Amino acid sequence: MMLEPFAPYRSNEFQVKFATSNWERDEAHALRRFVFCREQQIFEDDDRDAIDDHAIPIVALSMLGIAADRLVGTVRIHEAEPGVWWGSRLAVHEDFRKVGALGATLIKLAVSSANAMGCHTFFANVQVQNGLLFRRLHWDVVEEFEIYGKPHLRMKADLAWYPPCATPEAGFVALAKKAA
Ligand SMILES: CC(C)(COP(=O)(O)OP(=O)(O)OC[C@H]1O[C@@H](n2cnc3c(N)ncnc32)[C@H](O)[C@@H]1OP(=O)(O)O)[C@@H](O)C(=O)NCCC(=O)NCCS
């Protein structure tokens, strides 16, 4: 009898939500460290900064039925001045990019949850190679500049496309485009 070759399991369903437990917060930092220190080499050992003291972490979880299997994406949001919110440290695990609109769904919850908390302006400093992703999600370029030795775009979300989400602890479900 011929056996099917082993295929690593990948969930087809993801939940994008505010981090509500310590393991989610810890895994989000681990993913950030991997992406921004090891993969992109923007920071040396740790990408955490003072914003983490008051930012809200958002996570994308791969789901096995109703249980979370692993953390596959993250972003954080914070209010810098009344009504003005920022998103930063957007990262999706490399095996899960362009799989289930995880980056787009993290951005959607980031802006929609801020909108529900009184946001009137939402900014992000976006690496130039991701400008098109944000433009397609109804963000406009406000300014071009350089930080961390890399060209960036300061971009602003069009809140009309991001209706308030008042249940961010439940967040949104994202589905893989193709069966794994
Ligand atoms: C940027 C990043 C978060 C995108 O995550 P992702 O889960 O692959 O994005 P999505 O699948 O939600 O992308 C949504 C759509 O945009 C497209 N897209 C993804 N990245 C893109 C990019 N850099 N430029 C243009 N289009 C892009 C996808 O193909 C998809 O298109 P579709 O709707 O036609 O299928 C991910 O590539 C990443 O973590 N990169 C490394 C860290 C990083 O650059 N962080 C952002 C700093 S600003």
Short mmCIF file of C-alpha atoms and ligand atoms in Angstrom, two decimals:
data_model
loop_
_atom_site.label_atom_id
_atom_site.label_comp_id
_atom_site.label_asym_id
_atom_site.label_seq_id
_atom_site.Cartn_x
_atom_site.Cartn_y
_atom_site.Cartn_z
CA MET A 1 0.00 0.00 0.00
CA MET A 2 1.34 3.46 -0.92
CA LEU A 3 1.18 6.06 1.81
CA GLU A 4 0.53 9.72 1.03
CA PRO A 5 3.67 11.80 1.61
CA PHE A 6 3.53 13.61 4.93
CA ALA A 7 2.12 17.12 4.53
CA PRO A 8 2.69 19.51 7.42
CA TYR A 9 -0.67 20.54 8.85
CA ARG A 10 -1.77 24.11 8.32
CA SER A 11 -5.05 25.44 9.62
CA ASN A 12 -7.44 27.13 7.21
CA GLU A 13 -9.06 29.36 9.80
CA PHE A 14 -7.58 32.25 11.75
CA GLN A 15 -8.84 34.56 14.47
CA VAL A 16 -7.58 38.14 14.58
CA LYS A 17 -8.24 39.74 17.98
CA PHE A 18 -6.84 41.80 20.83
CA ALA A 19 -4.30 39.77 22.83
CA THR A 20 -6.07 38.60 25.97
CA SER A 21 -3.54 36.25 27.59
CA ASN A 22 0.12 36.21 28.54
CA TRP A 23 1.02 33.49 26.03
CA GLU A 24 -0.45 35.59 23.23
CA ARG A 25 1.56 38.64 24.33
CA ASP A 26 4.75 36.56 24.71
CA GLU A 27 4.33 34.87 21.32
CA ALA A 28 3.60 38.22 19.68
CA HIS A 29 6.92 39.56 20.99
CA ALA A 30 8.71 36.41 19.88
CA LEU A 31 7.33 36.80 16.33
CA ARG A 32 8.24 40.50 16.29
CA ARG A 33 11.77 39.67 17.45
CA PHE A 34 12.11 37.07 14.72
CA VAL A 35 10.80 39.32 11.93
CA PHE A 36 12.33 42.69 12.89
CA CYS A 37 15.63 41.50 14.43
CA ARG A 38 16.48 38.31 12.54
CA GLU A 39 14.70 38.59 9.20
CA GLN A 40 14.84 42.34 8.56
CA GLN A 41 17.79 43.12 10.90
CA ILE A 42 16.32 46.50 11.85
CA PHE A 43 16.97 45.93 15.55
CA GLU A 44 19.69 43.87 17.18
CA ASP A 45 18.24 41.67 19.94
CA ASP A 46 14.88 43.13 20.87
CA ASP A 47 12.52 45.50 19.07
CA ARG A 48 10.56 46.50 22.17
CA ASP A 49 10.38 50.21 23.03
CA ALA A 50 8.53 52.61 25.34
CA ILE A 51 5.38 52.41 23.20
CA ASP A 52 4.92 48.80 24.34
CA ASP A 53 4.22 50.11 27.87
CA HIS A 54 0.85 51.42 26.70
CA ALA A 55 0.19 49.88 23.28
CA ILE A 56 -2.55 47.33 22.68
CA PRO A 57 -1.21 44.14 21.08
CA ILE A 58 -3.36 42.50 18.39
CA VAL A 59 -2.74 38.90 17.35
CA ALA A 60 -3.62 36.52 14.52
CA LEU A 61 -4.10 32.96 15.75
CA SER A 62 -4.31 29.81 13.69
CA MET A 63 -7.33 27.87 14.95
CA LEU A 64 -7.92 24.15 15.51
CA GLY A 65 -11.66 24.14 15.94
CA ILE A 66 -12.33 26.53 18.80
CA ALA A 67 -8.80 26.27 20.24
CA ALA A 68 -5.88 28.48 19.22
CA ASP A 69 -3.06 26.39 17.75
CA ARG A 70 -0.32 28.97 17.26
CA LEU A 71 0.28 32.66 16.83
CA VAL A 72 0.96 33.62 13.21
CA GLY A 73 0.71 37.41 13.12
CA THR A 74 0.66 40.57 15.19
CA VAL A 75 0.42 44.36 15.18
CA ARG A 76 0.14 46.93 17.95
CA ILE A 77 -1.86 50.15 18.25
CA HIS A 78 -1.55 53.12 20.56
CA GLU A 79 -3.11 56.55 21.07
CA ALA A 80 -0.36 59.19 20.83
CA GLU A 81 -2.61 62.20 21.50
CA PRO A 82 -6.38 62.43 21.91
CA GLY A 83 -8.02 60.93 18.84
CA VAL A 84 -4.71 60.29 17.04
CA TRP A 85 -3.79 56.60 16.89
CA TRP A 86 -0.81 54.78 15.41
CA GLY A 87 -0.27 51.21 14.26
CA SER A 88 3.19 49.63 14.26
CA ARG A 89 5.21 46.38 14.28
CA LEU A 90 2.92 44.63 11.79
CA ALA A 91 4.29 41.12 11.22
CA VAL A 92 2.97 37.87 9.77
CA HIS A 93 4.95 34.62 10.10
CA GLU A 94 6.67 33.96 6.76
CA ASP A 95 4.84 30.63 6.25
CA PHE A 96 1.49 32.43 6.54
CA ARG A 97 2.03 35.44 4.26
CA LYS A 98 -0.41 35.88 1.37
CA VAL A 99 -2.34 32.90 2.73
CA GLY A 100 -5.41 34.26 4.45
CA ALA A 101 -5.29 38.05 4.23
CA LEU A 102 -3.76 38.02 7.70
CA GLY A 103 -1.85 41.27 7.25
CA ALA A 104 -4.95 42.94 5.82
CA THR A 105 -7.16 41.61 8.64
CA LEU A 106 -4.66 42.77 11.31
CA ILE A 107 -4.75 46.24 9.71
CA LYS A 108 -8.57 46.12 9.60
CA LEU A 109 -8.89 45.30 13.30
CA ALA A 110 -6.18 47.83 14.23
CA VAL A 111 -8.02 50.72 12.58
CA SER A 112 -11.61 49.59 13.28
CA SER A 113 -10.96 48.99 16.99
CA ALA A 114 -9.26 52.40 17.31
CA ASN A 115 -12.25 53.91 15.48
CA ALA A 116 -14.53 52.46 18.17
CA MET A 117 -12.32 54.11 20.84
CA GLY A 118 -12.65 57.65 19.51
CA CYS A 119 -9.92 57.70 16.85
CA HIS A 120 -10.26 60.47 14.26
CA THR A 121 -6.83 60.00 12.62
CA PHE A 122 -4.88 56.75 12.21
CA PHE A 123 -1.24 56.77 11.01
CA ALA A 124 1.47 54.20 10.35
CA ASN A 125 5.06 54.45 9.18
CA VAL A 126 5.09 51.90 6.37
CA GLN A 127 8.15 50.35 4.76
CA VAL A 128 8.09 51.36 1.07
CA GLN A 129 7.79 47.79 -0.19
CA ASN A 130 4.46 47.56 1.63
CA GLY A 131 3.04 50.85 0.32
CA LEU A 132 0.91 49.13 -2.31
CA LEU A 133 -0.63 46.78 0.27
CA PHE A 134 -1.71 49.78 2.35
CA ARG A 135 -2.84 51.85 -0.67
CA ARG A 136 -5.11 48.99 -1.71
CA LEU A 137 -6.55 49.08 1.83
CA HIS A 138 -7.47 52.78 1.48
CA TRP A 139 -4.47 54.44 3.06
CA ASP A 140 -2.88 57.60 1.62
CA VAL A 141 0.74 58.72 1.72
CA VAL A 142 1.24 61.79 3.91
CA GLU A 143 5.05 61.98 3.80
CA GLU A 144 8.14 60.07 2.62
CA PHE A 145 11.13 59.80 4.94
CA GLU A 146 13.83 57.48 6.27
CA ILE A 147 14.04 55.69 9.62
CA TYR A 148 16.21 52.76 10.73
CA GLY A 149 18.19 53.41 7.51
CA LYS A 150 15.19 52.34 5.39
CA PRO A 151 12.84 54.43 3.25
CA HIS A 152 9.37 54.69 4.78
CA LEU A 153 6.00 56.21 3.94
CA ARG A 154 3.94 57.91 6.61
CA MET A 155 0.44 56.78 5.69
CA LYS A 156 -3.03 57.64 6.94
CA ALA A 157 -6.07 55.34 6.88
CA ASP A 158 -9.37 56.46 5.37
CA LEU A 159 -11.61 55.73 8.37
CA ALA A 160 -14.69 55.56 6.13
CA TRP A 161 -13.47 52.09 5.14
CA TYR A 162 -12.99 50.99 8.77
CA PRO A 163 -16.33 50.97 10.61
CA PRO A 164 -15.96 50.86 14.41
CA CYS A 165 -15.38 47.39 15.86
CA ALA A 166 -16.58 47.38 19.48
CA THR A 167 -15.81 43.68 20.10
CA PRO A 168 -12.04 43.51 19.49
CA GLU A 169 -11.50 40.70 22.03
CA ALA A 170 -13.47 38.50 19.62
CA GLY A 171 -12.22 40.37 16.54
CA PHE A 172 -12.50 38.92 13.05
CA VAL A 173 -12.19 35.49 11.44
CA ALA A 174 -9.95 35.14 8.38
CA LEU A 175 -10.03 32.10 6.10
CA ALA A 176 -7.19 30.71 4.01
CA LYS A 177 -7.66 31.39 0.31
CA LYS A 178 -6.73 27.81 -0.59
CA ALA A 179 -7.06 24.60 1.40
CA ALA A 180 -3.72 23.71 2.98
C1 LIG B 1 3.63 42.99 5.20
C2 LIG B 1 3.00 41.70 5.74
C3 LIG B 1 2.52 41.95 7.15
C4 LIG B 1 1.80 41.32 4.83
O1 LIG B 1 1.15 40.22 5.42
P1 LIG B 1 0.27 39.17 4.54
O2 LIG B 1 -0.50 38.34 5.47
O3 LIG B 1 1.14 38.50 3.55
O4 LIG B 1 -0.69 40.17 3.74
P2 LIG B 1 -2.10 39.80 3.13
O5 LIG B 1 -2.13 38.37 2.70
O6 LIG B 1 -3.16 40.27 4.04
O7 LIG B 1 -2.10 40.74 1.85
C5 LIG B 1 -3.33 41.26 1.33
C6 LIG B 1 -3.16 41.45 -0.18
O8 LIG B 1 -2.03 42.29 -0.41
C7 LIG B 1 -1.03 41.57 -1.15
N1 LIG B 1 0.26 41.93 -0.56
C8 LIG B 1 0.85 41.41 0.54
N2 LIG B 1 2.03 42.04 0.76
C9 LIG B 1 2.14 42.97 -0.21
C10 LIG B 1 3.10 43.96 -0.52
N3 LIG B 1 4.21 44.11 0.22
N4 LIG B 1 2.88 44.76 -1.61
C11 LIG B 1 1.78 44.62 -2.37
N5 LIG B 1 0.80 43.71 -2.12
C12 LIG B 1 0.99 42.91 -1.06
C13 LIG B 1 -1.37 40.11 -0.97
O9 LIG B 1 -0.92 39.34 -2.05
C14 LIG B 1 -2.88 40.16 -0.92
O10 LIG B 1 -3.37 40.33 -2.23
P3 LIG B 1 -4.79 39.71 -2.72
O11 LIG B 1 -5.84 40.38 -1.85
O12 LIG B 1 -4.87 40.08 -4.15
O13 LIG B 1 -4.69 38.24 -2.48
C15 LIG B 1 4.02 40.52 5.72
O14 LIG B 1 4.53 40.39 4.42
C16 LIG B 1 5.18 40.68 6.71
O15 LIG B 1 5.06 40.33 7.88
N6 LIG B 1 6.34 41.19 6.23
C17 LIG B 1 7.51 41.34 7.07
C18 LIG B 1 7.36 42.44 8.11
C19 LIG B 1 6.93 43.76 7.51
O16 LIG B 1 7.35 44.15 6.42
N7 LIG B 1 6.09 44.45 8.28
C20 LIG B 1 5.45 45.66 7.84
C21 LIG B 1 6.26 46.82 8.17
S1 LIG B 1 5.47 48.27 7.45
#
